[in-house]
Coordinates of C-alpha atoms and ligand atoms in Angstrom, one line a residue:
X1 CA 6.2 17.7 -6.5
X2 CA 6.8 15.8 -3.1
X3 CA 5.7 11.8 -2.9
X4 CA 5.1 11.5 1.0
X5 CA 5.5 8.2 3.1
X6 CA 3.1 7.2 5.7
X7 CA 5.9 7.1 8.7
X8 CA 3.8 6.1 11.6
X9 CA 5.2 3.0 12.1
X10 CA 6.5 0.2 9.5
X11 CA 9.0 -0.4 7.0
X12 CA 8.8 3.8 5.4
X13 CA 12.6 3.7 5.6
X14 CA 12.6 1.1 2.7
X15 CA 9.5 2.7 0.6
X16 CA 11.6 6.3 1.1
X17 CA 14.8 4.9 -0.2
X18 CA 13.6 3.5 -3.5
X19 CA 11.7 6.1 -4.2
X20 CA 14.5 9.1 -3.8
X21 CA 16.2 6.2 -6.1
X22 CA 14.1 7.0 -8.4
X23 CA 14.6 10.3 -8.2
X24 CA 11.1 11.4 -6.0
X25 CA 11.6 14.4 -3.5
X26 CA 10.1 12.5 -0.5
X27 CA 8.3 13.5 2.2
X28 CA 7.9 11.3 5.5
X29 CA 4.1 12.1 6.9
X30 CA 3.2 11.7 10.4
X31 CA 0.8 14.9 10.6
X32 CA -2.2 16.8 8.4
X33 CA 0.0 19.7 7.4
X34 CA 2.8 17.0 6.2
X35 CA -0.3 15.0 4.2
X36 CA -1.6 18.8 2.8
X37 CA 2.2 19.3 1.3
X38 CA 2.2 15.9 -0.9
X39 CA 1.0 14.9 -4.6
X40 CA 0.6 10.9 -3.6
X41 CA 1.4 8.8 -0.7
X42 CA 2.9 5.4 0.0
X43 CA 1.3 3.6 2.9
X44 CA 4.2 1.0 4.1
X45 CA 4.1 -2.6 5.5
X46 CA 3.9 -3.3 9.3
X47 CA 1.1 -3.7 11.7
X48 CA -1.9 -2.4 10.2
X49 CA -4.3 -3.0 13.5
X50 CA -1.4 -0.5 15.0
X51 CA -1.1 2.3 11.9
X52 CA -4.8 2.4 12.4
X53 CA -5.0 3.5 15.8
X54 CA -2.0 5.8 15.2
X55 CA -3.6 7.2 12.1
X56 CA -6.9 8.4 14.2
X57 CA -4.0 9.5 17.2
X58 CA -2.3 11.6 14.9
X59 CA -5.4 13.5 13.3
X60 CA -4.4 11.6 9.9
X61 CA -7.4 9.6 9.3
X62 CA -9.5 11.8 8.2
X63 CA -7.6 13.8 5.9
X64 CA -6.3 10.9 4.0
X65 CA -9.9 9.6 3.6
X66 CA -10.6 13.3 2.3
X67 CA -7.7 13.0 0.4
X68 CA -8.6 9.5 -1.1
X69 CA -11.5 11.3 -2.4
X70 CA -10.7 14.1 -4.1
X71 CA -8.2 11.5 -5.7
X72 CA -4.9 11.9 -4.5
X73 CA -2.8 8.9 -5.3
X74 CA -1.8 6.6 -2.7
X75 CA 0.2 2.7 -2.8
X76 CA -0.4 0.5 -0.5
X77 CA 2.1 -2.8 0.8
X78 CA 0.8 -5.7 2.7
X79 CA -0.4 -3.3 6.2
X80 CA -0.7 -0.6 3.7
X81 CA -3.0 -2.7 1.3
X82 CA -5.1 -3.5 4.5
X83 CA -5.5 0.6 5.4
X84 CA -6.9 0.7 1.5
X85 CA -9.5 -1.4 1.7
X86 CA -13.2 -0.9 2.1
X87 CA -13.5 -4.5 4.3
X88 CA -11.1 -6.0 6.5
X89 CA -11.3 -9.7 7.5
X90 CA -10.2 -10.5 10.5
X91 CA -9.4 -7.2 11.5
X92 CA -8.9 -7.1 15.0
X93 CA -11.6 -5.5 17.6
X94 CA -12.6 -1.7 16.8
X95 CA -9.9 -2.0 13.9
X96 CA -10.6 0.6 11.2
X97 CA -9.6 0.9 7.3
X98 CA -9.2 4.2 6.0
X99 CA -10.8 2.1 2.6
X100 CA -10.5 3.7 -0.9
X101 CA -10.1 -0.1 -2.8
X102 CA -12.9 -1.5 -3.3
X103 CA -11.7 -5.2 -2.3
X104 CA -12.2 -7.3 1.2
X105 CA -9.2 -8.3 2.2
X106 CA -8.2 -11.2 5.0
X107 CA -5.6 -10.4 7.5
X108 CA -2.6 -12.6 7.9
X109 CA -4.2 -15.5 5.5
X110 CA -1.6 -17.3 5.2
X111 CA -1.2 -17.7 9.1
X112 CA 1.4 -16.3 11.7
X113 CA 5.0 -14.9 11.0
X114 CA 6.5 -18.5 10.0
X115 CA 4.2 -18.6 7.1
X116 CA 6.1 -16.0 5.3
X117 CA 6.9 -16.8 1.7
X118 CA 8.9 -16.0 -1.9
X119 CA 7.2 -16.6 -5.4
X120 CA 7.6 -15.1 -8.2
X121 CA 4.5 -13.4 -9.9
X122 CA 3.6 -12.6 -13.2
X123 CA 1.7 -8.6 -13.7
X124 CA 1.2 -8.1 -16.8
X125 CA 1.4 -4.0 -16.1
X126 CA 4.7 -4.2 -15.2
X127 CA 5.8 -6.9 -18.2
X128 CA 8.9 -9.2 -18.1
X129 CA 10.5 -10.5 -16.2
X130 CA 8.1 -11.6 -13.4
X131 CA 8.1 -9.8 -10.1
X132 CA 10.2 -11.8 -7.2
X133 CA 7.7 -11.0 -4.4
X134 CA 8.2 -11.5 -0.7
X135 CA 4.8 -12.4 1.4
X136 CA 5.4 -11.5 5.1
X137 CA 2.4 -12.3 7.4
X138 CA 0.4 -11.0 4.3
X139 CA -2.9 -10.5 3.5
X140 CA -5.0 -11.8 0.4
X141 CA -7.3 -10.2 -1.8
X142 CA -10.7 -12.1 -1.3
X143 CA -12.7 -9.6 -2.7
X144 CA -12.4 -8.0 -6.3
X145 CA -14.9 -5.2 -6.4
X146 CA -16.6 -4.2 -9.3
X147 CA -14.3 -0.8 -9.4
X148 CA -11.5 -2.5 -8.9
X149 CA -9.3 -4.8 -10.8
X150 CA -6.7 -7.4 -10.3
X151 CA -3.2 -6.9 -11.4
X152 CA -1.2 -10.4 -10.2
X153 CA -2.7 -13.6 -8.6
X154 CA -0.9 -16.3 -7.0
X155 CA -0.7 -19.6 -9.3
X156 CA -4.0 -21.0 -7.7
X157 CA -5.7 -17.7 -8.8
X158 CA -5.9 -15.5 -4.9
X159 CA -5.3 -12.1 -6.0
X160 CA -2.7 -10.1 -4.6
X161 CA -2.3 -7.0 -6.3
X162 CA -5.2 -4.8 -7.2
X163 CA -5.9 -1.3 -8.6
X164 CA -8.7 1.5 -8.6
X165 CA -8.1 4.8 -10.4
X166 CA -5.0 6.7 -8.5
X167 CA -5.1 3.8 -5.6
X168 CA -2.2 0.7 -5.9
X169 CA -1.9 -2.2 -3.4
X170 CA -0.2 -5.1 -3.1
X171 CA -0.1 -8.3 -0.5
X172 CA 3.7 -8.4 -0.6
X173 CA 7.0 -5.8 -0.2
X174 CA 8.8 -5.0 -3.6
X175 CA 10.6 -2.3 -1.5
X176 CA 12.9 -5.0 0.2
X177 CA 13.8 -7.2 -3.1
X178 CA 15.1 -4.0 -5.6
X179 CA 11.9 -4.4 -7.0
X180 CA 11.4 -0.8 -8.2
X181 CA 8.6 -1.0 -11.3
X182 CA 5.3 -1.0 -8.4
X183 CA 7.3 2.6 -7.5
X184 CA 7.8 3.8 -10.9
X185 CA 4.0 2.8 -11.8
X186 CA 2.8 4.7 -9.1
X187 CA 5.0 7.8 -9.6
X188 CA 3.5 7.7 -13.2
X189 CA 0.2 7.5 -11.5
X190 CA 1.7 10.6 -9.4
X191 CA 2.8 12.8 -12.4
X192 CA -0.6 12.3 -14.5
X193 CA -3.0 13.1 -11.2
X194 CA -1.0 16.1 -10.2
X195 CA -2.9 16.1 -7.0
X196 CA -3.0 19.5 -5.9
X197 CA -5.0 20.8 -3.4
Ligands
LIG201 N1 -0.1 -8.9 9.2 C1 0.1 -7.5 9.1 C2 -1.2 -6.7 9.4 O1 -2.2 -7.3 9.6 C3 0.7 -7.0 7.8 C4 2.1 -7.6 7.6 C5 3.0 -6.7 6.8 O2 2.7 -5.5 6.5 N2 4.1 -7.3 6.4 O3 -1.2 -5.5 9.4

C-alpha cells in the first residue's frame, strides 16, 4: 500500500522522509498514473497560488478532486491545507482549491514571511504532550463547516487544524519539528480507508 506525496513543488522532501520513518512505502506524485497507484496522499507546504496552477498544468486537478470523492485520504500542511479547502480568502486572482474540507480558510493571515511563528498546541487526538508547531506564512481556519471539525485552536480560539472523514489539515509543518503523530494519524486513516480504486 503506497502513501504518495504531492511533489509539484514545496517542502515533499520533508513529508516523504517522516513518513518512510514511519515505515510508509512512498510514492512522490507529479502525474495521474502516479495519483491512480496510491491509497492516500500528503499535499505539502509551499506556495499554494503556485501548486494550483501546476496541479491543472499537470492534469492532476481533476483526478484528485475525483479522488477526494470517492474518499481517498489526503493531509494537508499550511499550502496543502489551502488546496483542501472549499473557500480560499485572499486567494490570489483565478486561484483555485481542489476543496474537499469543508472550512474557508484566509491566506497568509498572519501577514508576510516575518510573521512566522512557534507555539505549542494542545490536540486532543494526538494526547500529551502538546504539539510544538511551526507557523510559516500560514493560513487560519476562519470557517468550521458543519462537516468538519476542529482539532487544535490557537490560545485565542482561531482554529488551525481541522478534519472531515479521510481528509487532515493543518495551518502549520509538523514535518520540520520531528513531530510525527499528524503522520501516524493519517497513515491510520490510510490503513482503515484502504482506498482502492
Ligand atoms: N502562504 C503560503 C500560501 O499561501 C503557504 C505557506 C506555507 O505552506 N508554509 O500558499
Amino acid at each position: 500500500m503506497a502513501v504518495g506525496v504531492l511533489a509539484l513543488q514545496g517542502d515533499f522532501r520533508e513529508h516523504a522522509a517522516l513518513l518512510r520513518s514511519l515505515g510508509a512505502d512512498v510514492e512522490l506524485v507529479r502525474r495521474p498514473e502516479e495519483l491512480a497507484r496510491v491509497s492516500g496522499l500528503v499535499i505539502p507546504g509551499g506556495e499554494s497560488s503556485v501548486m494550483d496552477k501546476l496541479s491543472r498544468a499537470f492534469g492532476l486537478a481533476e483526478p484528485l478532486r475525483e479522488a477526494i470523492s470517492a474518499g481517498l485520504p489526503v493531509y494537508g500542511t499550511c499550502a496543502g491545507l489551502i488546496m483542501l479547502a472549499d473557500t480560499v480568502l485572499d486567494a490570489i486572482a483565478g486561484q483555485e482549491s481542489i476543496g474537499g474540507l469543508d472550512i474557508a480558510v484566509r491566506r497568509n493571515a498572519f501577514g508576510s514571511q516575518i510573521a512566522s511563528f512557534e507555539t505549542d498546541l494542545d490536540v486532543p487526538v494526538l494526547g500529551e504532550p502538546p504539539v510544538h508547531a511551526v507557523f510559516i506564512r500560514a493560513p487560519i481556519v476562519e470557517v468550521v463547516g458543519p462537516r468538519a471539525r476542529a482539532l487544535a485552536t490557537l490560545a485565542d480560539g482561531r482554529c488551525v487544524a481541522v478534519e472531515q472523514g479521510n481528509l487532515l489539515g493543518t495551518s502549520f509543518h509538523p514535518e520540520i519539528t520531528g513531530e510525527h503523530r499528524f503522520h501516524d494519524y493519517f497513515l491510520q486513516k490510510v490503513a482503515v480507508a484502504a482506498f482502492h480504486r
